[in-house]
Amino acid sequence: MKKPIFLITLVLTTLIIHAQTAKEFASMADEKSKLENYQDAYDLINKAIMLNDTNEWYPLSKAEIELRLFGPREAISTVYQAIKLNRKNSEYYNRIGSYYDSFGYADSAIYMYNIAIKYAINDTIKYAYILNRGTAKKTKRDFEGAKKDYEDVLKFNPKDIATLNNIAPIYRELHMREKGIQSLKKILSIDSTFIGTYVNLGFSYSEMDSLDLALKYFNYALKLNPKEALVYNNRGHIYYKQKNYTAALKDINYSISLYPTNSYAYRNLALVYLATNKIYEACETLKYAQYYEFEMRYGGEVNDLIKKHCQ
């Protein structure tokens, strides 16, 4: 195994030596990013920028690499600095908005999306930004605002899968479950391989206590992607409702190993501990849910559980 890896390294090194233009460095950075070799990608995109510091798209590539290496703060800083290259490039504001939203700074994200929408050069791009703004509104639990944005996108494109998928949980939050299920089933008629449909259908049926149907959809989702953290978390919660606590612990802990900052998974894990009378473990787990901002995203349930069980 060692010899082929060494030979590939030599070939790539040769390519780097002979690369002469900013465009070549940027292209190589993109290839490295696709291979998740972000440190090399970072070095290459910096070389591209050194050779051409007026290209307004290279900083966006750099920001995406920095997001993987360092997190959103560095990425936000890079895009802010790039705005001077073209203050009307809508993608700068959209990208900053997405980074703010990943931080949980929904108001700042919405502000940036509004600017992106203003500068969008065509309707397709504009409605993509409106979709993103709807997601930021969901983050701050403005479900009516999210619903309006998503429905506006669907007026423009009734078959937009991402929007049909995103609006379903909003309908659920607004006690319009059947409408949400209809939205998801519409996706299946468009693309039966889209995993988000099965995840949201499973979650919808879980909330309706149709547990067998929920399991059916979560299991199908895992056939499509056996490494999807959210599905394991949701399926674990179904097992919890069925009082199959061993299976619930296995699924939820595996979900956390794949996605360690998911506050909802810690909430679900705490519920299993409470059901099995492991109060200390439950309280420690609820602290993680609190730390990862469960309240901001999902409401006050975790705080209520802490007050009830952990005082």
XYZ file of C-alpha atoms in Angstrom:
311
model
C 0.000 0.000 0.000
C 2.824 2.453 0.762
C 4.438 2.409 -2.684
C 1.367 3.509 -4.734
C 0.657 6.346 -2.281
C 4.278 7.532 -2.623
C 4.079 7.466 -6.407
C 0.825 9.464 -6.427
C 2.417 12.033 -4.124
C 5.294 12.452 -6.539
C 2.907 13.022 -9.443
C 0.931 15.648 -7.549
C 4.111 17.365 -6.441
C 5.216 17.541 -10.047
C 1.917 19.148 -11.008
C 2.327 21.760 -8.309
C 5.850 22.588 -9.458
C 4.749 23.107 -13.067
C 1.565 25.041 -12.320
C 2.145 28.594 -13.463
C -1.169 30.423 -13.544
C -3.737 31.465 -10.975
C -6.378 29.526 -12.878
C -4.314 26.327 -12.641
C -3.741 26.770 -8.915
C -7.449 27.433 -8.354
C -8.384 24.341 -10.348
C -5.954 22.214 -8.361
C -7.336 23.639 -5.119
C -10.808 22.594 -6.234
C -9.607 19.059 -6.946
C -7.938 18.844 -3.540
C -11.151 20.047 -1.882
C -13.129 17.325 -3.631
C -10.674 14.834 -2.118
C -11.157 16.537 1.300
C -7.464 17.403 1.364
C -8.213 20.868 2.664
C -4.752 21.925 3.841
C -3.265 21.445 0.389
C -6.340 23.096 -1.115
C -5.817 26.064 1.210
C -2.177 26.460 0.148
C -3.117 26.231 -3.526
C -5.960 28.752 -3.417
C -3.696 31.198 -1.594
C -1.196 30.870 -4.454
C -3.990 31.565 -6.934
C -4.963 34.698 -5.026
C -1.348 35.869 -4.853
C -1.135 35.643 -8.636
C -4.545 37.226 -9.230
C -5.902 39.230 -6.317
C -8.666 40.835 -8.398
C -10.567 37.634 -9.184
C -13.780 37.953 -7.181
C -14.499 34.200 -7.058
C -11.233 32.913 -5.619
C -12.003 34.290 -2.119
C -15.282 32.346 -2.143
C -13.334 29.154 -2.851
C -10.920 30.065 -0.073
C -13.781 30.675 2.355
C -15.263 27.247 1.672
C -11.901 25.641 2.387
C -11.479 27.706 5.561
C -14.919 26.608 6.690
C -13.671 23.010 6.720
C -10.303 23.823 8.270
C -11.085 26.552 10.789
C -14.843 27.044 11.003
C -17.193 29.881 10.009
C -15.336 32.814 11.607
C -12.376 32.658 9.237
C -14.666 32.079 6.270
C -16.829 35.090 7.156
C -13.753 37.304 7.503
C -12.435 36.241 4.092
C -15.692 37.000 2.295
C -16.100 40.342 4.058
C -12.647 41.343 2.830
C -13.561 40.250 -0.694
C -16.665 42.450 -0.921
C -14.508 45.383 -2.033
C -13.813 43.477 -5.277
C -17.480 43.807 -6.291
C -19.973 45.184 -3.801
C -22.868 44.018 -5.970
C -21.802 40.387 -6.179
C -24.845 38.803 -4.552
C -23.031 35.562 -3.775
C -20.801 37.304 -1.210
C -23.815 38.176 0.905
C -25.454 34.795 0.381
C -22.291 33.013 1.492
C -21.881 35.180 4.596
C -25.540 34.559 5.374
C -25.030 30.796 5.215
C -22.020 31.021 7.542
C -23.929 33.150 10.042
C -26.792 30.666 9.941
C -24.395 27.804 10.664
C -23.365 29.749 13.774
C -27.001 30.147 14.810
C -26.890 33.916 14.164
C -30.175 33.909 12.283
C -30.832 37.669 12.363
C -27.422 38.403 10.848
C -27.997 35.683 8.251
C -31.366 37.151 7.267
C -29.819 40.616 6.946
C -27.211 39.244 4.544
C -29.745 37.230 2.558
C -31.821 40.380 2.094
C -28.829 42.090 0.470
C -28.156 39.011 -1.659
C -31.771 39.037 -2.861
C -31.466 42.732 -3.739
C -28.413 42.133 -5.946
C -29.494 38.802 -7.492
C -28.980 38.961 -11.255
C -31.934 36.717 -12.178
C -35.034 35.119 -10.658
C -33.495 31.657 -10.326
C -30.720 33.020 -8.139
C -33.098 35.333 -6.255
C -35.407 32.506 -5.259
C -32.452 30.353 -4.216
C -31.582 33.123 -1.777
C -35.199 33.383 -0.611
C -35.057 29.645 0.114
C -31.948 30.217 2.234
C -33.615 33.112 4.039
C -36.541 30.845 4.864
C -34.115 28.398 6.452
C -32.621 31.182 8.574
C -36.125 32.178 9.676
C -36.697 28.561 10.673
C -33.500 28.724 12.747
C -34.970 31.586 14.792
C -38.295 29.721 14.979
C -40.111 32.261 12.834
C -42.199 29.531 11.239
C -44.730 31.861 9.633
C -41.909 33.831 8.021
C -40.230 30.633 6.819
C -43.540 29.375 5.420
C -44.020 32.579 3.426
C -40.514 32.415 1.942
C -40.843 28.748 1.036
C -44.286 29.222 -0.494
C -42.965 32.137 -2.562
C -40.226 29.848 -3.909
C -42.803 27.167 -4.753
C -44.883 29.698 -6.676
C -41.803 30.293 -8.801
C -40.920 26.592 -9.077
C -43.562 24.139 -7.776
C -41.179 21.196 -8.251
C -38.248 22.560 -6.249
C -37.306 19.531 -4.165
C -35.290 21.380 -1.516
C -38.181 23.737 -0.836
C -40.802 20.988 -0.788
C -38.610 19.146 1.705
C -37.906 22.203 3.866
C -41.497 23.365 4.052
C -42.772 20.028 5.373
C -41.329 20.486 8.911
C -42.663 24.058 8.900
C -46.169 22.793 8.177
C -45.654 20.292 10.972
C -44.643 23.029 13.419
C -47.737 25.013 12.398
C -49.977 21.964 13.046
C -50.552 21.348 9.341
C -49.135 17.808 9.333
C -51.201 16.446 6.458
C -50.109 19.311 4.234
C -46.508 18.555 5.173
C -46.925 14.887 4.292
C -48.477 15.847 0.943
C -45.464 18.038 0.237
C -43.094 15.162 0.968
C -45.018 12.657 -1.101
C -44.904 15.101 -3.995
C -41.113 14.816 -3.831
C -41.335 11.030 -4.186
C -43.182 11.520 -7.477
C -40.319 13.750 -8.672
C -37.279 11.925 -7.257
C -37.703 8.759 -5.203
C -33.983 8.706 -4.305
C -33.953 11.970 -2.305
C -33.078 10.948 1.249
C -34.519 14.025 2.952
C -38.021 12.933 1.955
C -37.776 9.685 3.863
C -36.234 11.382 6.895
C -39.021 13.931 7.119
C -41.750 11.376 6.435
C -40.344 9.230 9.214
C -40.270 12.187 11.568
C -43.831 13.183 10.646
C -45.189 9.710 11.300
C -43.190 9.529 14.526
C -44.923 12.637 15.828
C -48.244 11.076 14.871
C -47.214 7.923 16.800
C -47.441 5.833 13.635
C -44.232 4.150 14.714
C -44.143 1.284 12.226
C -44.504 3.703 9.319
C -41.829 5.932 10.834
C -39.417 2.998 11.103
C -40.173 2.024 7.511
C -39.131 5.434 6.201
C -36.062 5.746 8.434
C -34.869 2.283 7.390
C -35.307 3.215 3.735
C -33.293 6.393 4.306
C -30.456 4.360 5.793
C -30.426 2.115 2.730
C -29.809 5.252 0.681
C -27.139 6.546 3.074
C -25.894 4.245 5.854
C -23.873 7.109 7.410
C -26.662 9.664 7.834
C -26.416 10.842 11.444
C -29.858 12.417 11.708
C -31.592 9.235 10.615
C -29.920 7.175 13.326
C -30.953 9.776 15.879
C -34.556 9.752 14.676
C -34.738 5.989 14.450
C -33.290 5.772 17.938
C -36.138 7.946 19.162
C -38.645 5.533 17.602
C -36.995 2.678 19.489
C -37.251 4.790 22.655
C -40.992 5.210 22.078
C -41.252 1.447 21.592
C -39.339 0.966 24.880
C -36.555 -0.851 23.042
C -33.928 1.064 25.021
C -30.922 -1.043 23.989
C -31.562 -0.330 20.309
C -32.307 3.313 21.091
C -28.973 3.803 22.880
C -27.080 2.120 20.071
C -28.625 4.295 17.355
C -28.457 7.602 19.207
C -24.878 7.120 20.383
C -23.845 6.218 16.848
C -25.613 9.339 15.589
C -23.651 11.455 18.068
C -20.381 9.857 16.939
C -21.194 11.022 13.397
C -22.552 14.445 14.398
C -21.237 15.415 17.862
C -22.830 18.888 17.983
C -26.439 17.863 17.323
C -28.322 19.120 20.384
C -31.429 17.125 19.469
C -29.525 13.849 19.694
C -28.448 14.685 23.258
C -32.052 15.446 24.122
C -33.104 12.047 22.758
C -30.285 10.295 24.589
C -31.304 11.978 27.846
C -34.867 10.723 27.403
C -33.572 7.157 27.157
C -31.496 7.627 30.317
C -34.507 9.034 32.154
C -36.643 6.100 31.034
C -34.038 3.670 32.396
C -33.667 5.623 35.658
C -30.117 6.782 34.952
C -30.684 10.270 36.270
C -27.043 11.346 36.563
C -26.294 10.319 32.970
C -29.469 12.047 31.788
C -28.546 15.316 33.483
C -25.015 15.276 32.111
C -26.405 14.640 28.631
C -28.932 17.459 28.963
C -26.038 19.810 29.684
C -24.615 18.944 26.269
C -27.987 19.617 24.644
C -28.077 22.963 26.400
C -24.482 23.761 25.419
C -25.202 23.051 21.761
C -28.090 25.548 21.830
C -31.126 23.278 21.859
C -33.311 26.119 23.109
C -32.375 28.439 20.245
C -33.283 25.850 17.645
C -36.066 23.808 19.217
C -37.524 25.581 22.235
C -37.454 25.181 25.999
C -37.946 21.428 26.468
C -34.376 20.711 27.594
C -34.467 23.497 30.187
C -37.753 22.108 31.487
C -36.237 18.629 31.789
C -33.260 20.020 33.694
C -35.534 21.862 36.128
C -37.612 18.741 36.663
C -34.885 16.128 37.028
C -31.546 17.809 37.697
C -32.032 20.278 40.539
